[in-house]
Structures are given as C-alpha cells and as structure tokens.
Tab-separated table of C-alpha atoms and ligand atoms in Angstrom:
chain	number	residue	atom	x	y	z
A	1	MET	CA	68.873	12.948	48.338
A	2	LYS	CA	69.762	16.536	47.465
A	3	THR	CA	67.626	19.543	46.590
A	4	ARG	CA	68.317	20.730	43.041
A	5	ALA	CA	67.222	23.891	41.228
A	6	VAL	CA	65.722	22.534	38.005
A	7	VAL	CA	64.875	24.598	34.908
A	8	ILE	CA	61.169	24.046	34.263
A	9	GLY	CA	60.590	26.810	31.722
A	10	CYS	CA	62.346	29.442	29.656
A	11	GLY	CA	61.482	32.298	27.340
A	12	HIS	CA	62.794	35.476	25.812
A	13	TYR	CA	61.868	38.823	24.375
A	14	LEU	CA	63.572	40.832	21.643
A	15	PRO	CA	62.522	44.351	20.644
A	16	ALA	CA	61.013	44.589	17.148
A	17	ARG	CA	63.630	46.980	15.740
A	18	VAL	CA	66.499	45.129	14.046
A	19	VAL	CA	69.581	47.127	13.108
A	20	GLU	CA	71.912	45.604	10.515
A	21	ASN	CA	75.656	46.366	10.550
A	22	ALA	CA	75.315	48.387	7.344
A	23	GLU	CA	73.229	50.978	9.178
A	24	PHE	CA	76.327	52.119	11.129
A	25	GLU	CA	78.149	52.833	7.856
A	26	LYS	CA	75.965	55.943	7.460
A	27	THR	CA	77.252	57.651	10.619
A	28	LEU	CA	80.591	56.027	11.487
A	29	GLU	CA	83.842	55.081	9.821
A	30	THR	CA	83.069	51.388	9.947
A	31	ASP	CA	81.693	48.658	7.750
A	32	ASP	CA	79.817	45.388	7.860
A	33	ALA	CA	82.962	43.393	6.992
A	34	TRP	CA	84.951	44.791	9.981
A	35	ILE	CA	82.148	44.219	12.474
A	36	LYS	CA	81.423	40.706	11.189
A	37	SER	CA	85.037	39.556	10.991
A	38	ARG	CA	86.134	41.029	14.354
A	39	SER	CA	83.046	40.131	16.390
A	40	GLY	CA	80.748	37.785	14.440
A	41	ILE	CA	77.899	40.270	14.875
A	42	GLU	CA	75.613	40.882	11.882
A	43	ARG	CA	72.617	42.583	13.490
A	44	ARG	CA	71.149	43.475	16.873
A	45	HIS	CA	67.805	44.585	18.310
A	46	PHE	CA	67.255	48.020	19.848
A	47	ALA	CA	64.436	48.862	22.253
A	48	ALA	CA	61.759	51.298	21.090
A	49	ASP	CA	60.990	54.533	22.923
A	50	GLY	CA	59.076	53.580	26.052
A	51	GLU	CA	60.448	50.049	26.073
A	52	THR	CA	62.582	49.463	29.164
A	53	THR	CA	64.673	46.796	30.811
A	54	SER	CA	61.788	45.942	33.161
A	55	SER	CA	59.171	45.804	30.394
A	56	MET	CA	61.348	43.458	28.327
A	57	ALA	CA	62.167	41.392	31.436
A	58	THR	CA	58.449	41.069	32.164
A	59	SER	CA	57.747	39.798	28.633
A	60	ALA	CA	60.548	37.230	28.925
A	61	ALA	CA	59.256	36.160	32.368
A	62	GLN	CA	55.731	35.739	31.004
A	63	ALA	CA	57.111	33.546	28.205
A	64	ALA	CA	59.016	31.394	30.745
A	65	LEU	CA	55.918	31.046	32.938
A	66	LYS	CA	53.856	30.029	29.902
A	67	ASP	CA	56.510	27.484	28.944
A	68	ALA	CA	56.283	25.996	32.455
A	69	GLY	CA	52.474	26.135	32.523
A	70	LEU	CA	52.524	28.256	35.702
A	71	THR	CA	51.293	31.687	36.803
A	72	PRO	CA	53.073	34.513	38.684
A	73	ASP	CA	51.353	33.345	41.890
A	74	ASP	CA	53.392	30.143	41.690
A	75	VAL	CA	56.669	32.094	41.991
A	76	ASP	CA	58.433	32.885	45.299
A	77	ALA	CA	61.236	35.118	44.080
A	78	ILE	CA	62.438	37.123	41.082
A	79	VAL	CA	66.094	37.794	40.404
A	80	VAL	CA	66.925	40.186	37.567
A	81	ALA	CA	70.486	40.398	36.291
A	82	THR	CA	70.982	43.814	34.744
A	83	SER	CA	73.390	46.755	34.571
A	84	THR	CA	70.792	48.942	32.860
A	85	PRO	CA	67.837	49.135	35.293
A	86	ASP	CA	65.046	51.586	34.385
A	87	LEU	CA	65.997	53.738	37.398
A	88	THR	CA	68.799	53.757	39.951
A	89	PHE	CA	66.176	52.317	42.292
A	90	PRO	CA	63.801	50.601	42.924
A	91	SER	CA	65.194	47.432	41.417
A	92	ALA	CA	64.106	46.295	37.973
A	93	ALA	CA	63.055	43.059	39.693
A	94	THR	CA	60.423	44.774	41.858
A	95	MET	CA	59.135	46.544	38.732
A	96	VAL	CA	58.842	43.142	37.021
A	97	GLN	CA	57.074	41.818	40.116
A	98	ALA	CA	54.484	44.607	39.848
A	99	GLN	CA	54.103	44.210	36.081
A	100	LEU	CA	53.486	40.478	36.552
A	101	GLY	CA	50.797	41.301	39.140
A	102	MET	CA	52.650	39.576	41.995
A	103	THR	CA	52.019	41.007	45.457
A	104	SER	CA	53.896	38.382	47.480
A	105	GLY	CA	57.361	36.895	47.458
A	106	PHE	CA	60.520	38.974	47.003
A	107	ALA	CA	62.511	40.454	44.141
A	108	PHE	CA	65.964	41.947	43.714
A	109	ASP	CA	68.577	42.790	41.075
A	110	ILE	CA	72.062	41.433	40.594
A	111	GLN	CA	74.683	43.566	38.908
A	112	ALA	CA	77.675	41.716	37.523
A	113	VAL	CA	77.526	43.185	34.016
A	114	CYS	CA	77.978	40.505	31.316
A	115	ALA	CA	78.486	37.815	33.977
A	116	GLY	CA	75.197	38.888	35.600
A	117	PHE	CA	73.095	35.933	34.521
A	118	VAL	CA	75.647	33.402	35.764
A	119	TYR	CA	75.774	35.265	39.095
A	120	ALA	CA	71.942	35.357	39.206
A	121	LEU	CA	71.641	31.630	38.487
A	122	SER	CA	74.181	30.869	41.186
A	123	ASN	CA	72.363	33.026	43.766
A	124	ALA	CA	68.936	31.665	42.804
A	125	ASN	CA	70.369	28.173	43.192
A	126	ALA	CA	71.539	29.087	46.697
A	127	LEU	CA	68.040	30.368	47.585
A	128	ILE	CA	66.517	27.086	46.439
A	129	VAL	CA	69.103	24.748	47.960
A	130	SER	CA	68.853	26.582	51.317
A	131	GLY	CA	65.061	26.290	51.280
A	132	GLN	CA	64.373	30.056	51.099
A	133	ALA	CA	62.427	29.750	47.862
A	134	LYS	CA	60.789	26.956	45.917
A	135	ARG	CA	60.389	28.634	42.544
A	136	VAL	CA	62.598	31.476	41.310
A	137	LEU	CA	62.336	33.428	38.078
A	138	VAL	CA	65.859	34.261	36.923
A	139	ILE	CA	65.928	36.954	34.279
A	140	GLY	CA	68.680	38.681	32.338
A	141	ALA	CA	67.548	41.939	30.726
A	142	GLU	CA	69.418	44.899	29.252
A	143	THR	CA	68.959	48.086	27.265
A	144	PHE	CA	72.615	48.765	26.467
A	145	SER	CA	71.484	50.995	23.567
A	146	ARG	CA	70.766	53.604	26.270
A	147	ILE	CA	74.403	53.695	27.470
A	148	MET	CA	76.124	53.772	24.084
A	149	ASP	CA	78.302	56.626	22.899
A	150	TRP	CA	77.109	56.673	19.279
A	151	THR	CA	80.317	58.412	18.201
A	152	ASP	CA	82.536	55.598	19.535
A	153	ARG	CA	82.771	52.983	16.779
A	154	SER	CA	84.807	50.643	18.990
A	155	THR	CA	81.802	49.993	21.268
A	156	CYS	CA	78.471	51.104	19.796
A	157	VAL	CA	78.458	48.506	17.005
A	158	LEU	CA	78.824	45.647	19.468
A	159	PHE	CA	75.859	45.808	21.838
A	160	GLY	CA	72.120	45.104	21.657
A	161	ASP	CA	68.964	44.975	23.774
A	162	GLY	CA	66.803	42.047	24.898
A	163	ALA	CA	65.760	39.805	27.741
A	164	GLY	CA	65.688	36.114	28.588
A	165	ALA	CA	64.295	34.210	31.562
A	166	VAL	CA	64.342	30.773	33.124
A	167	LEU	CA	62.090	29.456	35.869
A	168	LEU	CA	63.858	27.305	38.475
A	169	GLU	CA	62.007	24.880	40.740
A	170	ALA	CA	63.209	22.932	43.792
A	171	ARG	CA	63.194	19.200	43.109
A	172	GLU	CA	64.801	16.312	44.928
A	173	GLY	CA	67.700	14.590	43.159
A	174	GLU	CA	69.961	11.677	44.048
A	175	GLY	CA	72.940	13.965	44.638
A	176	THR	CA	74.799	12.651	41.583
A	177	SER	CA	75.836	14.278	38.303
A	178	ALA	CA	72.928	12.449	36.648
A	179	ASP	CA	70.477	14.721	38.527
A	180	GLN	CA	68.452	17.317	36.672
A	181	GLY	CA	69.131	20.909	37.716
A	182	ILE	CA	72.087	23.071	38.651
A	183	LEU	CA	74.982	20.772	39.509
A	184	ALA	CA	77.712	23.325	40.239
A	185	THR	CA	78.627	26.989	39.949
A	186	ASP	CA	81.839	29.027	39.995
A	187	LEU	CA	82.014	32.803	40.473
A	188	ASN	CA	85.034	35.116	40.291
A	189	SER	CA	85.857	38.798	40.143
A	190	ASP	CA	88.943	40.985	40.163
A	191	GLY	CA	88.260	44.691	40.668
A	192	ARG	CA	91.777	45.688	39.664
A	193	TYR	CA	90.576	45.552	36.051
A	194	ARG	CA	87.891	48.226	36.481
A	195	GLU	CA	89.321	50.466	33.745
A	196	LEU	CA	88.964	47.825	31.029
A	197	LEU	CA	85.161	48.038	30.923
A	198	TYR	CA	83.003	50.537	32.780
A	199	VAL	CA	80.298	53.175	32.445
A	200	ASP	CA	81.538	56.723	33.059
A	201	GLY	CA	78.419	57.814	34.947
A	202	GLY	CA	76.590	57.219	38.201
A	203	THR	CA	76.185	58.973	41.534
A	204	SER	CA	79.764	60.258	41.294
A	205	THR	CA	78.915	62.250	38.158
A	206	GLY	CA	75.163	62.794	38.337
A	207	THR	CA	74.800	61.403	34.808
A	208	THR	CA	73.854	58.003	33.424
A	209	GLY	CA	77.115	57.873	31.501
A	210	TYR	CA	78.374	55.854	28.550
A	211	LEU	CA	80.034	52.478	28.217
A	212	ARG	CA	83.823	52.609	27.838
A	213	MET	CA	85.785	49.516	26.870
A	214	GLN	CA	89.328	48.559	26.032
A	215	GLY	CA	88.012	45.670	23.946
A	216	ASN	CA	91.323	44.102	23.029
A	217	GLN	CA	92.404	44.086	26.712
A	218	VAL	CA	89.154	42.397	27.782
A	219	PHE	CA	89.669	39.942	24.931
A	220	ARG	CA	93.089	38.986	26.342
A	221	HIS	CA	91.505	37.900	29.620
A	222	ALA	CA	88.415	36.269	28.167
A	223	VAL	CA	89.330	32.876	26.702
A	224	GLU	CA	91.684	31.848	29.489
A	225	LYS	CA	89.350	32.900	32.329
A	226	LEU	CA	86.247	31.441	30.672
A	227	ALA	CA	87.876	28.065	30.060
A	228	ALA	CA	89.248	28.019	33.629
A	229	THR	CA	85.888	28.825	35.258
A	230	ALA	CA	84.049	26.305	33.061
A	231	ASN	CA	86.598	23.632	34.005
A	232	THR	CA	86.281	24.476	37.719
A	233	ALA	CA	82.474	24.260	37.575
A	234	MET	CA	82.627	20.956	35.657
A	235	GLU	CA	85.071	19.533	38.179
A	236	ARG	CA	82.746	20.548	41.048
A	237	ALA	CA	79.821	18.941	39.212
A	238	GLY	CA	81.794	15.720	38.756
A	239	VAL	CA	81.605	15.852	34.959
A	240	SER	CA	84.109	16.261	32.146
A	241	ALA	CA	83.988	17.863	28.694
A	242	ASP	CA	83.077	14.430	27.268
A	243	ASP	CA	79.800	14.532	29.226
A	244	VAL	CA	78.807	18.000	27.972
A	245	ASP	CA	76.016	18.307	25.393
A	246	TRP	CA	75.983	22.101	25.006
A	247	ILE	CA	78.077	25.109	25.871
A	248	VAL	CA	75.895	28.209	26.109
A	249	PRO	CA	78.435	31.031	26.368
A	250	HIS	CA	78.009	34.743	26.874
A	251	GLN	CA	77.631	36.107	23.362
A	252	ALA	CA	80.186	38.910	23.092
A	253	ASN	CA	82.423	37.852	20.250
A	254	ILE	CA	82.480	34.746	18.028
A	255	ARG	CA	86.280	34.575	18.301
A	256	ILE	CA	86.082	34.389	22.108
A	257	ILE	CA	83.339	31.738	21.827
A	258	GLN	CA	85.437	29.683	19.382
A	259	GLY	CA	88.640	30.088	21.401
A	260	THR	CA	86.946	28.969	24.619
A	261	ALA	CA	85.291	25.952	22.958
A	262	LYS	CA	88.671	24.940	21.532
A	263	LYS	CA	90.347	25.240	24.931
A	264	LEU	CA	87.591	23.053	26.405
A	265	ASN	CA	88.062	20.520	23.589
A	266	LEU	CA	84.491	20.885	22.413
A	267	PRO	CA	83.471	21.317	18.761
A	268	MET	CA	81.466	24.367	17.642
A	269	GLU	CA	78.591	21.994	16.778
A	270	GLN	CA	78.021	21.773	20.538
A	271	VAL	CA	77.958	25.530	21.114
A	272	VAL	CA	74.758	27.598	21.013
A	273	VAL	CA	75.610	30.740	19.026
A	274	THR	CA	73.297	33.752	18.739
A	275	VAL	CA	75.850	36.584	18.634
A	276	GLN	CA	75.270	37.109	14.890
A	277	ASP	CA	71.615	38.045	15.499
A	278	HIS	CA	71.638	39.642	18.967
A	279	GLY	CA	75.050	41.274	19.331
A	280	ASN	CA	76.295	41.521	22.907
A	281	THR	CA	73.249	41.840	25.185
A	282	SER	CA	75.332	41.597	28.377
A	283	ALA	CA	73.400	39.802	31.154
A	284	ALA	CA	70.607	38.926	28.723
A	285	SER	CA	72.799	37.005	26.300
A	286	ILE	CA	72.905	33.614	28.063
A	287	PRO	CA	69.170	33.338	28.861
A	288	LEU	CA	68.434	34.525	25.317
A	289	ALA	CA	70.723	31.813	23.947
A	290	LEU	CA	69.233	29.178	26.278
A	291	SER	CA	65.729	30.076	25.119
A	292	VAL	CA	66.703	30.165	21.432
A	293	GLY	CA	68.631	26.889	21.800
A	294	ARG	CA	65.630	25.286	23.420
A	295	ALA	CA	63.197	26.674	20.786
A	296	ARG	CA	65.459	25.383	17.980
A	297	GLY	CA	65.178	21.912	19.543
A	298	ASP	CA	68.922	21.784	20.242
A	299	ILE	CA	68.811	21.666	24.054
A	300	LYS	CA	66.765	18.632	25.091
A	301	ASP	CA	65.555	17.347	28.469
A	302	GLY	CA	68.454	15.632	30.202
A	303	ASP	CA	71.160	17.502	28.278
A	304	LEU	CA	74.219	18.668	30.215
A	305	VAL	CA	74.682	22.406	29.656
A	306	VAL	CA	77.654	24.602	30.610
A	307	THR	CA	77.169	28.372	30.652
A	308	GLU	CA	80.096	30.768	31.040
A	309	ALA	CA	80.486	34.550	30.949
A	310	ILE	CA	82.941	37.401	31.584
A	311	GLY	CA	82.425	41.139	31.708
A	312	GLY	CA	82.960	44.407	33.527
A	313	GLY	CA	84.553	44.186	36.938
A	314	LEU	CA	86.148	42.056	35.741
A	315	ALA	CA	83.581	39.494	36.845
A	316	TRP	CA	83.308	35.999	35.428
A	317	GLY	CA	81.852	32.600	36.183
A	318	ALA	CA	80.195	29.412	34.997
A	319	VAL	CA	77.212	27.223	35.804
A	320	VAL	CA	76.834	23.529	34.995
A	321	LEU	CA	73.273	22.269	34.819
A	322	ARG	CA	71.329	19.333	33.496
A	323	TRP	CA	68.144	20.465	31.705
B	401	LIG	O1	80.757	41.354	27.054
B	401	LIG	C1	81.643	41.947	27.927
B	401	LIG	C2	83.013	41.631	27.593
B	401	LIG	N1	83.406	42.238	26.355
B	401	LIG	C3	84.028	41.523	25.452
B	401	LIG	O2	84.194	40.350	25.631
B	401	LIG	C4	84.592	42.234	24.265
B	401	LIG	C5	85.965	41.728	24.015
B	401	LIG	N2	86.637	42.343	22.925
B	401	LIG	C6	86.285	42.186	21.612
B	401	LIG	O3	85.280	41.575	21.296
B	401	LIG	C7	87.213	42.747	20.556
B	401	LIG	O4	88.375	43.213	21.192
B	401	LIG	C8	86.587	43.862	19.702
B	401	LIG	C9	85.561	43.302	18.745
B	401	LIG	C10	85.994	44.923	20.600
B	401	LIG	C11	87.690	44.524	18.845
B	401	LIG	O5	88.400	43.580	18.095
B	401	LIG	P1	89.992	43.575	18.088
B	401	LIG	O6	90.407	42.542	17.131
B	401	LIG	O7	90.455	43.401	19.511
B	401	LIG	O8	90.351	44.990	17.513
B	401	LIG	P2	91.143	46.203	18.208
B	401	LIG	O9	90.394	46.762	19.339
B	401	LIG	O10	92.553	45.770	18.476
B	401	LIG	O11	91.122	47.271	17.023
B	401	LIG	C12	91.728	47.019	15.779
B	401	LIG	C13	91.525	48.241	14.870
B	401	LIG	C14	91.902	49.565	15.540
B	401	LIG	O12	92.565	50.343	14.588
B	401	LIG	P3	94.150	50.504	14.639
B	401	LIG	O13	94.452	51.113	15.979
B	401	LIG	O14	94.700	49.109	14.498
B	401	LIG	O15	94.448	51.390	13.471
B	401	LIG	C15	90.557	50.207	15.832
B	401	LIG	O16	90.612	51.605	15.819
B	401	LIG	O17	90.148	48.360	14.484
B	401	LIG	C16	89.711	49.716	14.672
B	401	LIG	N3	88.278	49.698	14.970
B	401	LIG	C17	87.337	49.716	14.014
B	401	LIG	N4	87.424	49.746	12.665
B	401	LIG	C18	86.262	49.714	11.963
B	401	LIG	C19	87.665	49.661	16.176
B	401	LIG	N5	86.333	49.637	16.018
B	401	LIG	C20	86.118	49.676	14.670
B	401	LIG	C21	84.935	49.661	13.906
B	401	LIG	N6	85.076	49.692	12.551
B	401	LIG	N7	83.702	49.614	14.432
C-alpha cells in the first residue's frame, strides 16, 4: 500500500473583462494576425480594479471545494503558486485562508513563475505522502496585467489573469501506476538563465517592476526541456506515452505546446488547449486548463494526465497523475 495525493475537486475563476487581440492594435504596432500566428492567443482576461491574486484564488478554491462537496474546515493546508501576490508579504495563501474563513491549518506561497503550479503540486504531494496534511488546496493564481509594460508589444500581448485550484486528498493506493493520484513528479531549475525572463523590480529597486522577456530565447529552451521533464516523470511513474490520456501543458504558446506534444509522440487531440482564450496566465494556466478540461468532459475519472511547464528562473517540471 502507498499513500497517494488524489485530486478530488477542481475549479477556476476568470475575471469578467475579456480583451481581444484587436484591442492592442489601438495603442501598439501589432495586430491580431501576428499575435495569433506567433502565440495562438486570441483573447485574455484582465482583473478589474480591486480584484487581486488572492481574491481570484479564493474564488477558484471555493469552486474546487464545491466540486469536492467539502468545506474550508475540511482542508489542512493551502499552497498558492504565484509570482504576483497582492503584497510582498504576507503570502497570498494566508490571505486566501482568511477569505475562506479558515482559522486552522497552514498556508504558504510557492514562487516558480510559470512552473509554479507544477512545483506546488509536487510540494503538496510531499506534504500528503509524508503525512503532514490530509487535504491540501493547491491553487495557481496570477494578475500579470499588473506587471506589464504596456509599451512593450513583445510581452504585453501575451499574458492574462486568472486562477485555478485543485483539492488533493490522501488516499491509500496499491503502489502501482494504476493508482489514482499523483504518481510521479520532476522539478528542475537553472538560475544561469535569469536574464531571459524576469521582473525588473523588487526590494533591490523599491518598485514592483515590469516583466522583461527574451521570448525567442525562452522558446529555444522550452520544447526540449518540457519533453525531457515529462519523459522523466513518466519513467518515474512507470508509464509511457501510450498510457497517457491527456497532456495538460502550461499555456504560453501554441507552437511550444504542439512541438512538445510531437516530441512526446502524442497527437494534439490528447492535449488540453486553452491558450487561445486565456493567454499566458503563468502559474494559473495549468489548473485553469485542468478545470476547463474537466468541465468540458474531456478529463475523466481514471484518466492518466501529464502536466508540464517552464518559465522564469529558468524553472521547469512535470507531474504525472491519474485523475
Ligand atoms: O510562460 C513563460 C515562458 N514563456 C514562454 O514560453 C514564451 C516563449 N516565447 C514565445 O512564445 C515567442 O518567442 C513569442 C510569441 C514571444 C515571440 O515569437 P517569436 O516567433 O519568437 O518572435 P520573435 O521574438 O523572434 O520576434 C519576431 C519579430 C521581431 O521583429 P524583427 O526583429 O524580426 O523585425 C519582433 O520585433 O516580431 C516582432 N514582434 C512583434 N510584431 C508584432 C514582437 N512582438 C510583436 C507584436 N506584434 N506584438
């Protein structure tokens, strides 16, 4: 027997304001055709004034709890993956804890930029497998619209806001790849690539700063590293691409998603794609895609799901789980 962290609920939240590509044509030298063909993005959601990472994370968490038929009192821990917390501290996770009305348990943030949700799932899995928590809310939430340089067409057309959440519960499995739950994880980072994707603000500047990205350089790393980490996680889980039902990738660019699927020998019919509607929501993109994939009826109980992501750091990783 082996303790497994099983997904028992999921949900998401998207701000009401939808911004189509054409809207950027008014202020920037860009057009819908460039954005769509280079990235696959058609629209994205932007948070309203007063809407924050923690408020969106709370809405997503409430949706996941409802999906599982549980209340905040049933949760031991909250892990929020975000690079855009409301404040430098306290953590967005403790703010979510308060907004949910939880006065027990523990909550903390994980910051691994676009790989944040994969890192959060992996750490939540470790909490469950080691017996430190029985039920963990794992949330990815971002307001990247607040760190955009609206004069930089090479970045500001790519990102969006939103939040997604899954609720993990400790359950006993047989210890085989047929078990429900997280079967394996793989995490990596290489800080030498800091300059490729970063925010030029923080305690060193006294400003929040803006996102800076050498997109084509990040692109060069993406497909190879994503396929490698997915393969490592699958190998650890004792499964192969033939066993996989769904890839749920970080939604940064349709060409990266297609290239990675091809390298893994999986057809696009088995990939959950939301990038056209959400843009790149960093750590929120995978839980958003999981929740949308589940709501569409694509991801079914028992399906083998591989998630993979890469982002600033560089940091990248993958999680293999059976729903
Ligand atoms: O989620 C975290 C990880 N991030 C990523 O995975 C992002 C990875 N990178 C990408 O998705 C792509 O590199 C981009 C979508 C950012 C860019 O696509 P690209 O095919 O790599 O284009 P590029 O950066 O090489 O730029 C090509 C041209 C440049 O013009 P020149 O130098 O060839 O004359 C840019 O100035 O496109 C120009 N360009 C634009 N043109 C119209 C850049 N942004 C725009 C724009 N509209 N918004």
